Amino acid sequence: MSDAAKVAISNQKGGVGKTTVAINVAGALNCQGHDVLFVDLDPQGNATEGLGLEAEYEAQPPTLFDALTDHEEREEVNSLIVSHPEMDVLPSNIDMTSVEPELTMAMRGRERLGQVLDAIDTEYDVIVIDCPPYLGNLTDNALLAAGNVLIPALAESTSKRALEILFDQMEVLEAEYDTHVRDLGVVANRVETTNEAEAMLTWFDEAFSDVPVWEIRKRVTLQRAFSAGCSVFELEEECDMTTEFLAIADELGRQLGLVEVTA
Ligand SMILES: Nc1ncnc2c1ncn2[C@@H]1O[C@H](COP(=O)(O)OP(=O)(O)OP(=O)(O)O)[C@@H](O)[C@H]1O
Ligand SMILES: [Mg+2]
């Protein structure tokens, strides 16, 4: 199982579209015929609820908290995975709100997600991990387990500092764990036609000249898909952003070595 490609969707800045991008990129990968596991690593559980899994968020132990913090519960991860029409989901849970100090005290506390994913019996082509809006043990776990990151960011000047801080943390992890965390690209999100957005898109292109920069515009359809518990690919409504999400999935497929399954 451990050979599934993995990507962390991360930016410690809140509300930039991590969950929206994660769900829709997962939906696009599914459209391209890949078996997708979606991991909601955010204690807020937005993706879990957004995918219609409120009951799992409120469920009693064992939950993802236990699989991450207790070696003996690691295998329980297999009983936690639930199916969704587009993907399988490893849901977050209310207990995850107290996982950070537990991981700080745990042995190899930043490698727990990797160990949990290795304990999964089902084969997946790709695992998409939605990260919380802060740097800490969970985000470190996601970056280390995935080794790849896709970064959503708003086309606003405050994104510059946020990205600087994220890259600093990636460098710290790389040095500490003698590994490489590959930046697969930046998703400029909720883009509107303003001068600031235009200036920031130019900045993204210049600052990230060696990786792709995609542009997802502000669209209520994306919010409607979230409310309907699915990606835009399952929504019975046209959305002009599907092309861009498919382009992201294409590029991830290429960079992660996924073989496209033609229907
Ligand atoms: N392209 C978009 N167009 C319109 N609305 C969007 C877009 N992207 C995100 N949103 C909305 O913005 C809000 C924040 O998005 P989202 O929850 O995906 O961000 P996040 O980075 O995951 O947040 P958090 O940091 O809290 O985890 C949500 O209400 C979402 O529906
Ligand atoms: Mg989120």
CSV table of C-alpha atoms and ligand atoms in Angstrom, one decimal:
chain,number,residue,atom,x,y,z
A,1,MET,CA,0.0,0.0,0.0
A,2,SER,CA,2.8,2.3,0.9
A,3,ASP,CA,3.6,2.8,-2.8
A,4,ALA,CA,0.4,4.9,-3.4
A,5,ALA,CA,1.4,8.4,-4.6
A,6,LYS,CA,0.6,11.0,-1.9
A,7,VAL,CA,0.1,14.7,-2.0
A,8,ALA,CA,-0.4,17.1,0.9
A,9,ILE,CA,-2.6,20.1,0.3
A,10,SER,CA,-1.0,22.6,2.6
A,11,ASN,CA,-0.8,26.3,3.5
A,12,GLN,CA,-0.9,27.3,7.2
A,13,LYS,CA,-2.8,30.4,6.3
A,14,GLY,CA,-6.5,29.9,7.0
A,15,GLY,CA,-9.3,30.0,4.6
A,16,VAL,CA,-7.3,30.0,1.4
A,17,GLY,CA,-9.0,27.0,-0.2
A,18,LYS,CA,-7.1,24.0,0.9
A,19,THR,CA,-10.2,21.9,1.5
A,20,THR,CA,-11.9,23.2,-1.7
A,21,VAL,CA,-8.8,22.4,-3.8
A,22,ALA,CA,-8.3,19.1,-2.1
A,23,ILE,CA,-11.8,17.9,-2.7
A,24,ASN,CA,-11.9,19.0,-6.3
A,25,VAL,CA,-8.5,17.8,-7.2
A,26,ALA,CA,-9.5,14.4,-5.7
A,27,GLY,CA,-12.7,14.5,-7.8
A,28,ALA,CA,-10.6,15.3,-10.9
A,29,LEU,CA,-8.2,12.4,-10.2
A,30,ASN,CA,-11.2,10.1,-9.7
A,31,CYS,CA,-12.6,11.3,-13.1
A,32,GLN,CA,-9.3,10.3,-14.7
A,33,GLY,CA,-9.8,6.8,-13.4
A,34,HIS,CA,-7.6,6.8,-10.3
A,35,ASP,CA,-8.5,5.2,-7.1
A,36,VAL,CA,-8.3,8.0,-4.6
A,37,LEU,CA,-8.1,8.0,-0.8
A,38,PHE,CA,-8.9,11.4,0.8
A,39,VAL,CA,-7.4,12.0,4.2
A,40,ASP,CA,-8.9,14.8,6.3
A,41,LEU,CA,-6.1,15.6,8.7
A,42,ASP,CA,-7.7,18.9,9.9
A,43,PRO,CA,-9.2,18.7,13.4
A,44,GLN,CA,-11.9,21.2,12.1
A,45,GLY,CA,-13.2,18.4,9.9
A,46,ASN,CA,-14.4,20.7,7.2
A,47,ALA,CA,-13.7,18.1,4.4
A,48,THR,CA,-15.3,15.3,6.5
A,49,GLU,CA,-18.4,17.3,6.9
A,50,GLY,CA,-18.2,18.7,3.3
A,51,LEU,CA,-18.1,15.1,2.0
A,52,GLY,CA,-21.3,14.4,4.0
A,53,LEU,CA,-19.6,12.5,6.8
A,54,GLU,CA,-20.8,14.4,9.9
A,55,ALA,CA,-21.5,11.1,11.8
A,56,GLU,CA,-17.9,10.0,11.4
A,57,TYR,CA,-16.7,13.4,12.7
A,58,GLU,CA,-18.7,12.8,15.8
A,59,ALA,CA,-18.0,9.1,16.1
A,60,GLN,CA,-16.7,7.5,19.3
A,61,PRO,CA,-13.2,6.0,19.5
A,62,PRO,CA,-11.4,4.4,17.9
A,63,THR,CA,-10.9,7.3,15.4
A,64,LEU,CA,-8.0,8.7,13.5
A,65,PHE,CA,-6.8,10.2,16.8
A,66,ASP,CA,-6.2,6.7,18.1
A,67,ALA,CA,-4.6,5.4,14.9
A,68,LEU,CA,-2.1,8.3,15.1
A,69,THR,CA,-1.3,8.2,18.7
A,70,ASP,CA,-1.4,4.5,19.7
A,71,HIS,CA,0.7,1.9,18.0
A,72,GLU,CA,-1.8,-0.8,19.0
A,73,GLU,CA,-4.6,1.0,17.3
A,74,ARG,CA,-2.8,1.7,14.1
A,75,GLU,CA,-4.4,-1.1,12.2
A,76,GLU,CA,-7.8,0.3,13.1
A,77,VAL,CA,-7.3,2.7,10.3
A,78,ASN,CA,-8.8,0.1,8.0
A,79,SER,CA,-12.1,0.2,9.9
A,80,LEU,CA,-12.2,4.0,9.7
A,81,ILE,CA,-12.1,4.4,6.0
A,82,VAL,CA,-15.6,5.1,4.5
A,83,SER,CA,-16.7,5.2,0.9
A,84,HIS,CA,-18.0,8.2,-1.0
A,85,PRO,CA,-19.2,8.1,-4.6
A,86,GLU,CA,-15.9,9.7,-5.8
A,87,MET,CA,-13.3,8.5,-3.4
A,88,ASP,CA,-12.6,6.7,-0.2
A,89,VAL,CA,-12.3,8.9,2.8
A,90,LEU,CA,-10.3,8.7,6.0
A,91,PRO,CA,-12.3,11.1,8.1
A,92,SER,CA,-11.2,13.5,10.8
A,93,ASN,CA,-12.9,13.4,14.2
A,94,ILE,CA,-13.6,15.8,17.0
A,95,ASP,CA,-10.9,14.0,19.0
A,96,MET,CA,-8.3,15.3,16.6
A,97,THR,CA,-8.6,18.7,18.3
A,98,SER,CA,-6.4,17.3,21.1
A,99,VAL,CA,-3.9,15.4,18.9
A,100,GLU,CA,-1.1,18.0,18.7
A,101,PRO,CA,0.3,17.7,22.3
A,102,GLU,CA,0.0,13.9,22.1
A,103,LEU,CA,2.1,13.9,18.9
A,104,THR,CA,4.6,16.2,20.6
A,105,MET,CA,5.1,13.6,23.3
A,106,ALA,CA,5.0,10.6,21.1
A,107,MET,CA,8.0,8.8,19.8
A,108,ARG,CA,8.5,9.6,16.2
A,109,GLY,CA,5.4,11.8,16.5
A,110,ARG,CA,5.9,13.4,13.1
A,111,GLU,CA,6.1,10.1,11.3
A,112,ARG,CA,2.8,8.7,12.6
A,113,LEU,CA,0.7,9.5,9.5
A,114,GLY,CA,3.2,7.7,7.3
A,115,GLN,CA,2.9,4.6,9.5
A,116,VAL,CA,-0.9,4.8,9.6
A,117,LEU,CA,-1.0,5.0,5.8
A,118,ASP,CA,1.4,2.1,5.5
A,119,ALA,CA,-1.1,0.0,7.7
A,120,ILE,CA,-3.9,0.4,5.1
A,121,ASP,CA,-4.8,-2.8,3.4
A,122,THR,CA,-6.7,-1.4,0.4
A,123,GLU,CA,-4.7,-0.4,-2.7
A,124,TYR,CA,-5.0,3.2,-3.8
A,125,ASP,CA,-3.4,5.0,-6.7
A,126,VAL,CA,-3.2,8.3,-4.9
A,127,ILE,CA,-3.8,9.7,-1.5
A,128,VAL,CA,-4.8,13.4,-1.1
A,129,ILE,CA,-4.2,14.9,2.4
A,130,ASP,CA,-6.1,18.0,3.5
A,131,CYS,CA,-4.0,19.8,6.1
A,132,PRO,CA,-5.0,22.1,9.0
A,133,PRO,CA,-4.5,25.9,8.9
A,134,TYR,CA,-1.4,25.9,11.1
A,135,LEU,CA,2.1,24.6,11.2
A,136,GLY,CA,2.5,21.8,13.8
A,137,ASN,CA,2.8,18.1,14.2
A,138,LEU,CA,-0.1,17.3,11.8
A,139,THR,CA,1.2,19.4,9.0
A,140,ASP,CA,4.7,18.0,9.5
A,141,ASN,CA,3.2,14.5,9.4
A,142,ALA,CA,1.4,15.3,6.2
A,143,LEU,CA,4.5,16.8,4.5
A,144,LEU,CA,6.7,13.9,5.6
A,145,ALA,CA,4.2,11.2,4.7
A,146,ALA,CA,3.5,12.6,1.3
A,147,GLY,CA,6.9,14.0,0.3
A,148,ASN,CA,4.9,16.2,-2.1
A,149,VAL,CA,2.9,19.3,-1.6
A,150,LEU,CA,0.3,21.3,-3.6
A,151,ILE,CA,-0.1,24.8,-2.3
A,152,PRO,CA,-3.3,26.8,-2.6
A,153,ALA,CA,-2.9,30.5,-2.0
A,154,LEU,CA,-5.1,33.5,-2.4
A,155,ALA,CA,-4.0,36.1,-5.0
A,156,GLU,CA,-3.4,38.6,-2.2
A,157,SER,CA,-0.2,40.2,-1.0
A,158,THR,CA,-0.4,38.5,2.4
A,159,SER,CA,0.2,35.2,0.6
A,160,LYS,CA,3.9,36.1,0.1
A,161,ARG,CA,4.8,35.9,3.8
A,162,ALA,CA,2.6,32.7,4.3
A,163,LEU,CA,4.5,30.9,1.5
A,164,GLU,CA,7.8,32.1,2.9
A,165,ILE,CA,6.9,30.6,6.3
A,166,LEU,CA,5.7,27.3,4.7
A,167,PHE,CA,8.9,26.9,2.7
A,168,ASP,CA,11.0,27.6,5.7
A,169,GLN,CA,9.2,24.8,7.6
A,170,MET,CA,9.7,22.5,4.6
A,171,GLU,CA,13.4,23.2,4.7
A,172,VAL,CA,13.6,22.5,8.4
A,173,LEU,CA,11.9,19.1,7.9
A,174,GLU,CA,14.1,18.3,4.9
A,175,ALA,CA,17.2,18.9,7.0
A,176,GLU,CA,15.9,17.1,10.1
A,177,TYR,CA,14.7,14.0,8.2
A,178,ASP,CA,17.2,14.0,5.4
A,179,THR,CA,14.4,14.0,2.9
A,180,HIS,CA,12.9,16.1,0.1
A,181,VAL,CA,9.4,17.6,0.0
A,182,ARG,CA,8.6,18.3,-3.6
A,183,ASP,CA,6.5,21.4,-4.4
A,184,LEU,CA,4.2,20.2,-7.2
A,185,GLY,CA,2.7,23.6,-7.8
A,186,VAL,CA,0.7,26.5,-6.6
A,187,VAL,CA,-3.0,27.0,-7.0
A,188,ALA,CA,-3.9,30.7,-7.0
A,189,ASN,CA,-7.4,30.4,-5.6
A,190,ARG,CA,-10.6,32.5,-5.4
A,191,VAL,CA,-9.1,34.8,-8.0
A,192,GLU,CA,-11.1,37.9,-8.9
A,193,THR,CA,-10.6,40.5,-11.5
A,194,THR,CA,-8.9,43.1,-9.4
A,195,ASN,CA,-5.5,44.9,-9.7
A,196,GLU,CA,-4.2,43.2,-6.6
A,197,ALA,CA,-5.1,39.8,-8.0
A,198,GLU,CA,-3.5,40.6,-11.3
A,199,ALA,CA,-0.3,41.8,-9.6
A,200,MET,CA,-0.2,38.7,-7.4
A,201,LEU,CA,-0.7,36.3,-10.4
A,202,THR,CA,2.4,38.0,-11.9
A,203,TRP,CA,4.3,37.6,-8.7
A,204,PHE,CA,3.3,33.9,-8.4
A,205,ASP,CA,4.5,33.3,-12.0
A,206,GLU,CA,7.8,34.9,-11.3
A,207,ALA,CA,8.4,33.5,-7.8
A,208,PHE,CA,7.4,30.0,-8.9
A,209,SER,CA,8.9,30.0,-12.3
A,210,ASP,CA,10.0,26.4,-11.9
A,211,VAL,CA,6.6,24.9,-10.9
A,212,PRO,CA,3.1,25.2,-12.4
A,213,VAL,CA,0.8,28.0,-11.2
A,214,TRP,CA,-2.8,27.3,-11.7
A,215,GLU,CA,-5.7,29.7,-11.4
A,216,ILE,CA,-9.0,28.9,-9.8
A,217,ARG,CA,-11.4,31.8,-10.0
A,218,LYS,CA,-14.0,32.7,-7.4
A,219,ARG,CA,-17.1,30.6,-8.2
A,220,VAL,CA,-20.2,30.0,-6.2
A,221,THR,CA,-20.5,26.6,-7.9
A,222,LEU,CA,-17.5,25.5,-5.8
A,223,GLN,CA,-19.4,26.4,-2.7
A,224,ARG,CA,-22.5,24.7,-3.9
A,225,ALA,CA,-20.5,21.5,-4.6
A,226,PHE,CA,-19.1,21.7,-1.1
A,227,SER,CA,-22.7,22.0,0.4
A,228,ALA,CA,-23.8,19.1,-1.8
A,229,GLY,CA,-21.1,16.9,-0.3
A,230,CYS,CA,-19.1,16.4,-3.5
A,231,SER,CA,-16.7,17.8,-6.0
A,232,VAL,CA,-17.8,19.9,-8.9
A,233,PHE,CA,-17.4,16.8,-11.1
A,234,GLU,CA,-20.4,15.2,-9.3
A,235,LEU,CA,-22.5,18.3,-9.3
A,236,GLU,CA,-25.4,18.5,-11.8
A,237,GLU,CA,-24.3,22.0,-12.8
A,238,GLU,CA,-21.7,23.2,-15.2
A,239,CYS,CA,-18.6,24.8,-13.7
A,240,ASP,CA,-15.9,26.4,-15.9
A,241,MET,CA,-13.3,25.5,-13.3
A,242,THR,CA,-13.5,21.7,-14.1
A,243,THR,CA,-10.9,22.2,-16.9
A,244,GLU,CA,-8.4,23.7,-14.5
A,245,PHE,CA,-8.9,21.0,-11.9
A,246,LEU,CA,-8.4,18.4,-14.6
A,247,ALA,CA,-5.2,20.2,-15.6
A,248,ILE,CA,-4.0,20.1,-12.0
A,249,ALA,CA,-4.9,16.4,-11.8
A,250,ASP,CA,-3.1,15.7,-15.1
A,251,GLU,CA,0.1,17.4,-13.9
A,252,LEU,CA,0.0,15.6,-10.5
A,253,GLY,CA,-0.5,12.4,-12.4
A,254,ARG,CA,2.5,13.2,-14.5
A,255,GLN,CA,4.7,14.3,-11.6
A,256,LEU,CA,3.6,11.4,-9.4
A,257,GLY,CA,3.9,8.8,-12.2
A,258,LEU,CA,0.2,7.8,-12.2
A,259,VAL,CA,-0.9,6.0,-15.3
A,260,GLU,CA,-4.1,7.5,-16.7
A,261,VAL,CA,-6.9,5.0,-17.1
A,262,THR,CA,-8.8,5.8,-20.2
A,263,ALA,CA,-12.5,4.8,-20.0
B,1,LIG,N1,-12.6,29.4,-5.8
B,1,LIG,C1,-13.5,29.7,-4.8
B,1,LIG,N2,-14.6,30.4,-5.2
B,1,LIG,C2,-15.5,30.7,-4.2
B,1,LIG,N3,-15.4,30.3,-2.9
B,1,LIG,C3,-14.4,29.6,-2.5
B,1,LIG,C4,-13.3,29.3,-3.5
B,1,LIG,N4,-12.4,28.6,-2.8
B,1,LIG,C5,-12.8,28.5,-1.5
B,1,LIG,N5,-14.0,29.1,-1.4
B,1,LIG,C6,-14.7,29.3,-0.1
B,1,LIG,O1,-13.9,29.9,0.8
B,1,LIG,C7,-14.0,29.4,2.1
B,1,LIG,C8,-12.7,28.8,2.6
B,1,LIG,O2,-12.3,27.7,1.7
B,1,LIG,P1,-11.7,26.4,2.3
B,1,LIG,O3,-12.5,25.9,3.4
B,1,LIG,O4,-11.5,25.5,1.1
B,1,LIG,O5,-10.3,26.9,2.8
B,1,LIG,P2,-9.3,26.2,3.7
B,1,LIG,O6,-7.9,26.8,3.4
B,1,LIG,O7,-9.5,24.8,3.7
B,1,LIG,O8,-9.8,26.8,5.1
B,1,LIG,P3,-9.1,26.3,6.6
B,1,LIG,O9,-7.8,27.0,6.6
B,1,LIG,O10,-10.1,26.8,7.6
B,1,LIG,O11,-9.0,24.8,6.5
B,1,LIG,C9,-15.1,28.3,2.0
B,1,LIG,O12,-16.4,28.9,2.3
B,1,LIG,C10,-15.1,28.0,0.5
B,1,LIG,O13,-16.4,27.6,0.0
B,2,MG,MG,-9.7,23.4,5.3
